[in-house]
PDB file of C-alpha atoms in Angstrom:
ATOM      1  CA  UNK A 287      -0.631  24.475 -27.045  1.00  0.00           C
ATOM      2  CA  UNK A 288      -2.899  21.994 -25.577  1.00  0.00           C
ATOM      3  CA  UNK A 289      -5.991  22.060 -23.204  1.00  0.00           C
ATOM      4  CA  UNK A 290      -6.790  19.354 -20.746  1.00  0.00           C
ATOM      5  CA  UNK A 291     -10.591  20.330 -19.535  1.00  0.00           C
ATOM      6  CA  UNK A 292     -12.389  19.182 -16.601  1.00  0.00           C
ATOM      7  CA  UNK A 293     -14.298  15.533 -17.118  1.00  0.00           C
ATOM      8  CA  UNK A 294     -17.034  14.205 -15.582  1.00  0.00           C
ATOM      9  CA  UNK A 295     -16.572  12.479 -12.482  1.00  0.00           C
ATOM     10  CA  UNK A 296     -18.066   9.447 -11.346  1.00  0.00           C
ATOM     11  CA  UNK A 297     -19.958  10.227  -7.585  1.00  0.00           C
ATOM     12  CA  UNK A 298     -18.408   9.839  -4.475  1.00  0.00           C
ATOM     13  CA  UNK A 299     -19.630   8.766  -1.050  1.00  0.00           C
ATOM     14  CA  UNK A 300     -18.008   9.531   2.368  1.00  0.00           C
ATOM     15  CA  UNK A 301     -16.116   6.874   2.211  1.00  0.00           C
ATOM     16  CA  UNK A 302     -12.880   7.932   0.022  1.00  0.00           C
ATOM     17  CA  UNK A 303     -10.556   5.566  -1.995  1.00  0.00           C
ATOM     18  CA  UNK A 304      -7.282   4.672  -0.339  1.00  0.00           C
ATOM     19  CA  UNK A 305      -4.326   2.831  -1.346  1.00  0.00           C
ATOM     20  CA  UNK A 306      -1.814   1.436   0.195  1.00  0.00           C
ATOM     21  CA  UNK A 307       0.615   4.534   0.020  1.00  0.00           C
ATOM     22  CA  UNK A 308       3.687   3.446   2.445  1.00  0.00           C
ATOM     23  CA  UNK A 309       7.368   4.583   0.504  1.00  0.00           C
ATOM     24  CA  UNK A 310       8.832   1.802  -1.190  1.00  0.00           C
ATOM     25  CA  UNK A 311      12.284   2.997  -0.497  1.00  0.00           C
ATOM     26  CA  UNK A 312      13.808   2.586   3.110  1.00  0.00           C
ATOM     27  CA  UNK A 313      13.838   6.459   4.240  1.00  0.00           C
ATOM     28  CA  UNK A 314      14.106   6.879   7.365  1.00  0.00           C
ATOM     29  CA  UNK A 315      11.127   7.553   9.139  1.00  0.00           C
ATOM     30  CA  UNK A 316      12.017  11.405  10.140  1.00  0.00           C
ATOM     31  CA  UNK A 317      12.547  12.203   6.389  1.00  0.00           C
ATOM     32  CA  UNK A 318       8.954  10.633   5.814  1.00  0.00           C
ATOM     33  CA  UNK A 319       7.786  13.330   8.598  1.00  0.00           C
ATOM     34  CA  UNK A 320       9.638  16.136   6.887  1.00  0.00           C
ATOM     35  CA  UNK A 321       7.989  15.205   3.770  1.00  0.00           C
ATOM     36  CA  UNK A 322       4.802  15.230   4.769  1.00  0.00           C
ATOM     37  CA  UNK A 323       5.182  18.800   7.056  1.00  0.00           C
ATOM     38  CA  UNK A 324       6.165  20.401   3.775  1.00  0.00           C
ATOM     39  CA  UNK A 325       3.201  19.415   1.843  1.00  0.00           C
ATOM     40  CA  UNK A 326       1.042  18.980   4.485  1.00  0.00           C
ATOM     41  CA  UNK A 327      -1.688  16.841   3.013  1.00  0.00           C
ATOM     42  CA  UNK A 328      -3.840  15.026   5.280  1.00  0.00           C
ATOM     43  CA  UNK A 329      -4.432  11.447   4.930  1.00  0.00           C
ATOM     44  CA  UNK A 330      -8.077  11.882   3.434  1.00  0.00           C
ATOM     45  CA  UNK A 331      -6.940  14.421   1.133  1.00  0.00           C
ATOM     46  CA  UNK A 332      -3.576  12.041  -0.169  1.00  0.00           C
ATOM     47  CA  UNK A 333      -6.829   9.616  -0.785  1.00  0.00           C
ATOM     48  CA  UNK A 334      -9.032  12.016  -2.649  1.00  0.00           C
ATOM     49  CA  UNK A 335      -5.707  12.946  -4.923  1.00  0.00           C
ATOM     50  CA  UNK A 336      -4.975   9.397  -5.460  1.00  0.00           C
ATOM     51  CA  UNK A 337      -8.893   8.305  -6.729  1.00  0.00           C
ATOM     52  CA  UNK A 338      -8.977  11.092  -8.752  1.00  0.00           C
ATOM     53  CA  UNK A 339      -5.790   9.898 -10.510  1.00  0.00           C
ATOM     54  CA  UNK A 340      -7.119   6.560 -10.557  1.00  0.00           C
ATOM     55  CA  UNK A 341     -10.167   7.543 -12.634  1.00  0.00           C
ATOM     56  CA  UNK A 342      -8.515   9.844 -14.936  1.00  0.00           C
ATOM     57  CA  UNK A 343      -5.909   7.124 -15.303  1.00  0.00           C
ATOM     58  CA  UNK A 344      -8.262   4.613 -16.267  1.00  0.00           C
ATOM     59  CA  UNK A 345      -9.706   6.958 -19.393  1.00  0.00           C
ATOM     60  CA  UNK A 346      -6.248   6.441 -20.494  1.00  0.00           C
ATOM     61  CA  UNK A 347      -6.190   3.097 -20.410  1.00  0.00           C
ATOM     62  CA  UNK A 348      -9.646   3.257 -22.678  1.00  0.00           C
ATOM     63  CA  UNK A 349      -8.167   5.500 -25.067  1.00  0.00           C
ATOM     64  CA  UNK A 350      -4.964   3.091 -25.695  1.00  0.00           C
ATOM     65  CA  UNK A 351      -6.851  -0.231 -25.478  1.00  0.00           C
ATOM     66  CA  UNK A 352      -9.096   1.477 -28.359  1.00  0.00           C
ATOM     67  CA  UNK A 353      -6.091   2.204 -30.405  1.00  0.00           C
ATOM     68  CA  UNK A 354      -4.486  -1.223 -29.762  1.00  0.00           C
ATOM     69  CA  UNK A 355      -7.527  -3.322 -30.143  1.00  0.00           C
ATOM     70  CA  UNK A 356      -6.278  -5.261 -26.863  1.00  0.00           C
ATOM     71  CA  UNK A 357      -7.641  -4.334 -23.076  1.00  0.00           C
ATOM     72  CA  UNK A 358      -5.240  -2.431 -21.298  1.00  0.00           C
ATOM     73  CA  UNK A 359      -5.426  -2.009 -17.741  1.00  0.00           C
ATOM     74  CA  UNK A 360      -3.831   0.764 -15.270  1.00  0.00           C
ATOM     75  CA  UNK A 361      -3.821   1.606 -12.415  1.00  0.00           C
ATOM     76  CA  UNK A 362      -1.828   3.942  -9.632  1.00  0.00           C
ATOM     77  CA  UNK A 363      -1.687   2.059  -6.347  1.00  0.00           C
ATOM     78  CA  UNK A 364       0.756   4.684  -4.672  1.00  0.00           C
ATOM     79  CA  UNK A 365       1.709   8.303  -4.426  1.00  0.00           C
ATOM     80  CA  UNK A 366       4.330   9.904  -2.448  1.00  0.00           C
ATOM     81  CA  UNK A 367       5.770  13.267  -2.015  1.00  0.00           C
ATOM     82  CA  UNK A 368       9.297  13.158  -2.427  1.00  0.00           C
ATOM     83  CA  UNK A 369      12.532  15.716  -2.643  1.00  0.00           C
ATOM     84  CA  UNK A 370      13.713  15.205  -6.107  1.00  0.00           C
ATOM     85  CA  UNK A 371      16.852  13.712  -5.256  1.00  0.00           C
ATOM     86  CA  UNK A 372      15.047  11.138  -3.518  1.00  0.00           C
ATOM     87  CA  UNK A 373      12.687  10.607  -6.502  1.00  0.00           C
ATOM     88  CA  UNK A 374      16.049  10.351  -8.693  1.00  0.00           C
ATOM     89  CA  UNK A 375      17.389   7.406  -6.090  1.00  0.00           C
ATOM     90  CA  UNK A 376      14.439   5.742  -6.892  1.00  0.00           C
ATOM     91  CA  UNK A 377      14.534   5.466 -10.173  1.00  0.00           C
ATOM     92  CA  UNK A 378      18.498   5.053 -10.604  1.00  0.00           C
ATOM     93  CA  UNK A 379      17.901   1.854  -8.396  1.00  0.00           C
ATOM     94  CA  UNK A 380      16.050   0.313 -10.793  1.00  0.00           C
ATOM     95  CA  UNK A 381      19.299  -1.539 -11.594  1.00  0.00           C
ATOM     96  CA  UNK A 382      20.690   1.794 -12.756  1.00  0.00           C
ATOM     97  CA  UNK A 383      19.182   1.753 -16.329  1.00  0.00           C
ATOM     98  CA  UNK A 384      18.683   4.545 -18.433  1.00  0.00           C
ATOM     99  CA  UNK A 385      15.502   5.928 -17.903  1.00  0.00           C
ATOM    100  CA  UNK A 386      13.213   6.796 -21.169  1.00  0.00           C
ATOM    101  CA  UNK A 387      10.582   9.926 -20.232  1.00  0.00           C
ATOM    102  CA  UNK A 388       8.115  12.139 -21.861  1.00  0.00           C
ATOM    103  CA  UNK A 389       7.344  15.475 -20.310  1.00  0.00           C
ATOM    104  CA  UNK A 390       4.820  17.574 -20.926  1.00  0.00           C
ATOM    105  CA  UNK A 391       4.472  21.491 -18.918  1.00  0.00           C
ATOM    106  CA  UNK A 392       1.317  22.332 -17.704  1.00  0.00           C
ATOM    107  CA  UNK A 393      -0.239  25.657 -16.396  1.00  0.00           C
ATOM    108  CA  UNK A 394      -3.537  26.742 -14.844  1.00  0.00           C
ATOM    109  CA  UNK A 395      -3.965  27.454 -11.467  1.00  0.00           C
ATOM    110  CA  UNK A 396      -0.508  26.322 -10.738  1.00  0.00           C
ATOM    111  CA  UNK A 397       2.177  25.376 -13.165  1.00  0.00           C
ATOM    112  CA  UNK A 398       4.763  22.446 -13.665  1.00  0.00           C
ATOM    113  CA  UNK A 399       5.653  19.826 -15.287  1.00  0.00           C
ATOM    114  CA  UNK A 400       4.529  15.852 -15.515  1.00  0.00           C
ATOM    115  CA  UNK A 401       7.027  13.467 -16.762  1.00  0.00           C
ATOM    116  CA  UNK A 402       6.086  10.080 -17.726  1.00  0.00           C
ATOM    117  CA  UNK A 403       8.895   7.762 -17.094  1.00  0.00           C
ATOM    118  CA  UNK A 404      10.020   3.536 -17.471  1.00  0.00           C
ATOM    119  CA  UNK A 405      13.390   1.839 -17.567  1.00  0.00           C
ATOM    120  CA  UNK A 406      14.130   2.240 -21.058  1.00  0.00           C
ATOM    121  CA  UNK A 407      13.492  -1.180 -22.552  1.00  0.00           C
ATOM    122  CA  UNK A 408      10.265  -0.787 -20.938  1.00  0.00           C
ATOM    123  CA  UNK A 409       9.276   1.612 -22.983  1.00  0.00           C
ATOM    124  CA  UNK A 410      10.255  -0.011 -25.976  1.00  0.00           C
ATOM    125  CA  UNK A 411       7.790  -3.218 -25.324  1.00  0.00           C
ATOM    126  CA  UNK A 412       4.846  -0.252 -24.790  1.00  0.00           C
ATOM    127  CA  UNK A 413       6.498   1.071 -27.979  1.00  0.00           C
ATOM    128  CA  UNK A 414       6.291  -2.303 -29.616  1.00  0.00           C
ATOM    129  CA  UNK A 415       2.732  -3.160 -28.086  1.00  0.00           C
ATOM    130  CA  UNK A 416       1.477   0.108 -29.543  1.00  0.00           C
ATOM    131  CA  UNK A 417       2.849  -0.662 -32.938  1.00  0.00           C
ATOM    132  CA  UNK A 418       2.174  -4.002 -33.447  1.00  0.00           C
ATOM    133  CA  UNK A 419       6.121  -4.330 -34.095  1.00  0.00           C
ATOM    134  CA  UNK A 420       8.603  -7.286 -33.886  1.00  0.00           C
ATOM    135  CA  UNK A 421      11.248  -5.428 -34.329  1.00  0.00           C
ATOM    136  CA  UNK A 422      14.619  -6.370 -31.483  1.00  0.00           C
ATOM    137  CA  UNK A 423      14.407  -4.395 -28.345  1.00  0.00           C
ATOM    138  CA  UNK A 424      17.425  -1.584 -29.513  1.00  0.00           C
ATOM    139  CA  UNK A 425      17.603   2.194 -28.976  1.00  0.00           C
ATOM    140  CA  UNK A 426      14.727   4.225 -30.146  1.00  0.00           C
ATOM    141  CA  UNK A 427      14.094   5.137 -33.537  1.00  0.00           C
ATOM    142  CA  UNK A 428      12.010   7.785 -34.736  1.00  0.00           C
ATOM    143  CA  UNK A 429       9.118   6.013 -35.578  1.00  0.00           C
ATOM    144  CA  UNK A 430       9.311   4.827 -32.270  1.00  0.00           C
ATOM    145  CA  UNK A 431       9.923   7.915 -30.519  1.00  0.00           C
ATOM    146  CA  UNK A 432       6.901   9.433 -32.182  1.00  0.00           C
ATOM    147  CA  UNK A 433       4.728   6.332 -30.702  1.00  0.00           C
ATOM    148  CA  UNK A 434       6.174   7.014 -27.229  1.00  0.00           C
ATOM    149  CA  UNK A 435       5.529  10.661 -27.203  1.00  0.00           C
ATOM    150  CA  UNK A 436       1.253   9.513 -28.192  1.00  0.00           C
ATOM    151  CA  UNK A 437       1.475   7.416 -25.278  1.00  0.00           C
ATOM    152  CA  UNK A 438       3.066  10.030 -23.014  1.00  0.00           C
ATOM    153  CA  UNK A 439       0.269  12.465 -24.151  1.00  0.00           C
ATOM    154  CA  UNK A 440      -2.012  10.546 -23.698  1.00  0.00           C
ATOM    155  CA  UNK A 441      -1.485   9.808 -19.819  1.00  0.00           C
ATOM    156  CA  UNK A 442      -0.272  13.006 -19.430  1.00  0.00           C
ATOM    157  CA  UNK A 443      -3.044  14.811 -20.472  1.00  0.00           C
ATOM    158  CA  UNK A 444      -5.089  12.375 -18.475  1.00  0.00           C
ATOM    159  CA  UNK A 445      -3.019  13.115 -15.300  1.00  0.00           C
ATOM    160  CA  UNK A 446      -3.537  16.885 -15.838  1.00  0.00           C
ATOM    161  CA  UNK A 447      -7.145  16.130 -16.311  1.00  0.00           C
ATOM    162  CA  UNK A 448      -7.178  15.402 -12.738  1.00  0.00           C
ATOM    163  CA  UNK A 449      -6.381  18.918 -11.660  1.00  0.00           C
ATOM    164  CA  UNK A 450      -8.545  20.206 -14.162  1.00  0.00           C
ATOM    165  CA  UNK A 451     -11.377  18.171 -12.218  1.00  0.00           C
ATOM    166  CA  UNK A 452     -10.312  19.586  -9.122  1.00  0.00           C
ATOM    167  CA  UNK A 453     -10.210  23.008 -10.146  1.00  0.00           C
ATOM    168  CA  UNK A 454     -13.054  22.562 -12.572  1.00  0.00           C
ATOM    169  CA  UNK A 455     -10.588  24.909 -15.119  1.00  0.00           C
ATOM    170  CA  UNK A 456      -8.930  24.216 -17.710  1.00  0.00           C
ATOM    171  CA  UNK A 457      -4.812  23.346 -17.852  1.00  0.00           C
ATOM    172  CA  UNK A 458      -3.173  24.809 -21.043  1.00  0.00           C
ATOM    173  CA  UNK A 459      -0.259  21.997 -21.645  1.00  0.00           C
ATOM    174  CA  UNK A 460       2.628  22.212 -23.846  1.00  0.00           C
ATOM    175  CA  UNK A 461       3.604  19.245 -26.406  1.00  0.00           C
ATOM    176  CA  UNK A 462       4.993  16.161 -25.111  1.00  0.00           C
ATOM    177  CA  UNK A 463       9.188  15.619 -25.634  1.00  0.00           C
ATOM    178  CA  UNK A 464      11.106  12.122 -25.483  1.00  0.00           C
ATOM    179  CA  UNK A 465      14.581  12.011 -23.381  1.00  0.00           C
ATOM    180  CA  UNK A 466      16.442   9.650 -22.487  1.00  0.00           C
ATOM    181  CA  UNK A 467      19.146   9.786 -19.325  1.00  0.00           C
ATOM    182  CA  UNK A 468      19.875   8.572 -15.566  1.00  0.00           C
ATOM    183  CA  UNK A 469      16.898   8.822 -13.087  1.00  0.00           C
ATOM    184  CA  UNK A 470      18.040  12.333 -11.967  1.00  0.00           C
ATOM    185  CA  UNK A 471      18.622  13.834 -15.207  1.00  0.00           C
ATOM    186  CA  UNK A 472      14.785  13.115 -15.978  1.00  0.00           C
ATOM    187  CA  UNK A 473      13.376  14.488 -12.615  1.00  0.00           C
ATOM    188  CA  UNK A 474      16.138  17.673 -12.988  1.00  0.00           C
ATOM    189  CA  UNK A 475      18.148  17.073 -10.117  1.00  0.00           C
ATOM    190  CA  UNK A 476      20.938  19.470  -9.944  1.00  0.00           C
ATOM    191  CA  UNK A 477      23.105  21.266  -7.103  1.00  0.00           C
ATOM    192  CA  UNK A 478      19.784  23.963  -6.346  1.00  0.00           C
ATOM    193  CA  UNK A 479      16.731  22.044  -6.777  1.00  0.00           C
ATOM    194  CA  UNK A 480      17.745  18.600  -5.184  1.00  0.00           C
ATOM    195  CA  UNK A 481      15.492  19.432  -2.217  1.00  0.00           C
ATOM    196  CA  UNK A 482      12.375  20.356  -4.236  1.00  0.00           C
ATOM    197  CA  UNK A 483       9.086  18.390  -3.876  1.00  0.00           C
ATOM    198  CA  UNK A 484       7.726  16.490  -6.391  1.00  0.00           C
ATOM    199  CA  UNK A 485       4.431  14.288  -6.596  1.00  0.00           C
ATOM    200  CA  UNK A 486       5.366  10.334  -7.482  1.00  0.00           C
ATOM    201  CA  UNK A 487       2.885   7.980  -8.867  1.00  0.00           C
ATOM    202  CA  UNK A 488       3.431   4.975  -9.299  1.00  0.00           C
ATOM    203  CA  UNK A 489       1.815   3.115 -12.323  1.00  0.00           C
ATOM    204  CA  UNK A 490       1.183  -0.087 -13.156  1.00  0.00           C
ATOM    205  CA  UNK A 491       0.085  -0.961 -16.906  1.00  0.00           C
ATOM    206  CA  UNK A 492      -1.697  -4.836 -17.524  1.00  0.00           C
ATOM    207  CA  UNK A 493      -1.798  -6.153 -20.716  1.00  0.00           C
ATOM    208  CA  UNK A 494      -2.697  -9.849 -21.944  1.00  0.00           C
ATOM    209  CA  UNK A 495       0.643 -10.892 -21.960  1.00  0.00           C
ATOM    210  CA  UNK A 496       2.721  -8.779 -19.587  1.00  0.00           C
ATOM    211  CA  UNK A 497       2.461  -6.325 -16.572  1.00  0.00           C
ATOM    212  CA  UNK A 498       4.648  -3.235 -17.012  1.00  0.00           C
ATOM    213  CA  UNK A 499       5.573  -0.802 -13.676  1.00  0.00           C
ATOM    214  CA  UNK A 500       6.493   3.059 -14.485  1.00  0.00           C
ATOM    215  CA  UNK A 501       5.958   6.450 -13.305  1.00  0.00           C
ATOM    216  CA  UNK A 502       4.212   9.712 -13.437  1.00  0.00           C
ATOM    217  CA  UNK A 503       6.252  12.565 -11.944  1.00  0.00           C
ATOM    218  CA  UNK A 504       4.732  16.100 -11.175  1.00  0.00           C
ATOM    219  CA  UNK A 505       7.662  18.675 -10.862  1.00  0.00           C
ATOM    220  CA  UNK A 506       6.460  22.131  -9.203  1.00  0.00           C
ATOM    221  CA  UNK A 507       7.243  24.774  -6.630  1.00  0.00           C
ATOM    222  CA  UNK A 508       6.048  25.306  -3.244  1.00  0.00           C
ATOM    223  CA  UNK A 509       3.261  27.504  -4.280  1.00  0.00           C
ATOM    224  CA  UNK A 510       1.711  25.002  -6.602  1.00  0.00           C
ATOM    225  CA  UNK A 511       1.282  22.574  -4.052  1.00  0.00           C
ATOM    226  CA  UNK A 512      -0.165  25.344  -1.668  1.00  0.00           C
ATOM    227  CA  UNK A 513      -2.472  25.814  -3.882  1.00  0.00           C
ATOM    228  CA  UNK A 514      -3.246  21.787  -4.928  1.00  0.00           C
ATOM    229  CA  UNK A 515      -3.784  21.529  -1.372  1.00  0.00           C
ATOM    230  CA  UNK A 516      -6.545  24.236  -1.478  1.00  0.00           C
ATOM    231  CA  UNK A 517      -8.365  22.871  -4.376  1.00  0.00           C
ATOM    232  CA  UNK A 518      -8.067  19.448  -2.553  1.00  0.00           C
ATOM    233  CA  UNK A 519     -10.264  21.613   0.499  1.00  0.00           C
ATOM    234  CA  UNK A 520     -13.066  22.586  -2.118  1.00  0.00           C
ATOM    235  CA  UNK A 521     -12.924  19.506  -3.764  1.00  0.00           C
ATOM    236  CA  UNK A 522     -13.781  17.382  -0.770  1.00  0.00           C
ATOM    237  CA  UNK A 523     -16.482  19.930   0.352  1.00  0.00           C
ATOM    238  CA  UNK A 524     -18.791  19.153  -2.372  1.00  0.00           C
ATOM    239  CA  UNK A 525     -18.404  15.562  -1.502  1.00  0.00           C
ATOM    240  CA  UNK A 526     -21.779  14.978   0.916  1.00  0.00           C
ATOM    241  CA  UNK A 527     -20.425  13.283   4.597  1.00  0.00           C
ATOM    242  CA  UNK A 528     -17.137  14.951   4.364  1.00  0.00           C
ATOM    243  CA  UNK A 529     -15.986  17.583   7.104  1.00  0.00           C
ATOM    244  CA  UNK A 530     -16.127  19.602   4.355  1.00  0.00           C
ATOM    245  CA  UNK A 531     -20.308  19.011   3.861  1.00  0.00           C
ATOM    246  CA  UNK A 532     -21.794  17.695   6.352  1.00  0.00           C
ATOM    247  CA  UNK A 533     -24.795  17.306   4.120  1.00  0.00           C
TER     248      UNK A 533
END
């Protein structure tokens, strides 16, 4: 068992980072309404979500680009809330590649489970990147397997970090596992839970030589968002300017 703790957190102003968060898929716009009345996060507090990712995503990036030697960059430039069928589409229309994931289960104030997912041969150039390997792109071994599963606990456990921020609390986490399947078997789709929200990030990953797009996904129940969105609340409050704190 793991712990991902609060970090410190660079200041904020009034004025909240926003990126550009419109779906990338072509719902229709009443399912984009539906979506947003069950989670019902407000625009500013989709923003203050999405920085906070952003920051703990860039520790990340410091930790691999020190074991790498080599600047890595990320970022996440969009979030959505999505049913998990929907999240499945999107990732099955990737050219309908398997998809290579690492989850990890978290639990604190609310519990879940963050899966960090790329079109397989993706991973294997992160793999290969990581490991300094010139191996031919093939099926992963266990070397490589073991590589994938750092990086996956490594952004993660940076992901987590953001609700540990929010909630100033720790998140106990459990240890990172590789699969490998179709979009839906990685986000769990099945007859009964098709319709269940999850929170999408999208991720993008610079290095010197190539730019690599995957995901985070954040699996939980209707009472763990209820209670993201309150943390959101006090989390905004102690930003000065904010509805929240006027001061």
């Amino acid at each position: 068992m793991c712990r991902a703790a609060p970090a410190s957190v660079p200041s904020r102003s009034a004025c909240i980072f926003s990126a550009n968060r419109s779906p990338k898929t072509s719902s229709p716009r009443s399912s984009s309404a539906s979506r947003m009345n069950m989670h019902n996060l407000s625009e500013l507090q989709q923003d203050a979500l999405l920085e906070i990712f952003n920051v703990s995503i860039g520790r990340a990036a410091s930790a691999m680009s020190d074991m790498v030697s080599e600047t890595i960059n990320m970022s996440v430039p969009a979030m959505q809330f999505l049913t998990r069928k929907e999240a499945g589409d999107i990732l099955d229309l990737k050219g309908r590649r398997r998809i290579c994931s690492v989850a990890q289960g978290f639990a604190g104030s609310f519990s879940g489970e963050a899966v960090l997912m790329f079109p397989e041969e993706n991973s294997l150039e992160i793999v290969r990147m990581m490991l300094g390997s010139t191996i031919p792109l093939a099926h992963l071994t266990e070397l490589e397997q073991d590589a994938l599963n750092e990086v996956g606990n490594i952004i993660l456990n940076s992901c987590i970090s953001a609700f540990a921020d929010i909630f100033h609390e720790q998140f106990d986490t459990t240890l990172p596992e590789v699969r490998v399947g179709s979009g839906m078997e990685a986000v769990g789709v099945n007859a009964e839970r098709q319709q269940d929200g999850v929170l999408f990030l999208h991720i993008q990953f610079g290095f010197q030589r190539r730019h690599i797009e995957g995901y985070v996904v954040f699996l939980m129940d209707m009472p763990a968002f209820a209670n993201l969105r309150a943390g959101i609340d006090r989390f905004l409050g102690l930003i000065p300017g904010n509805p929240g704190n006027p001061g």
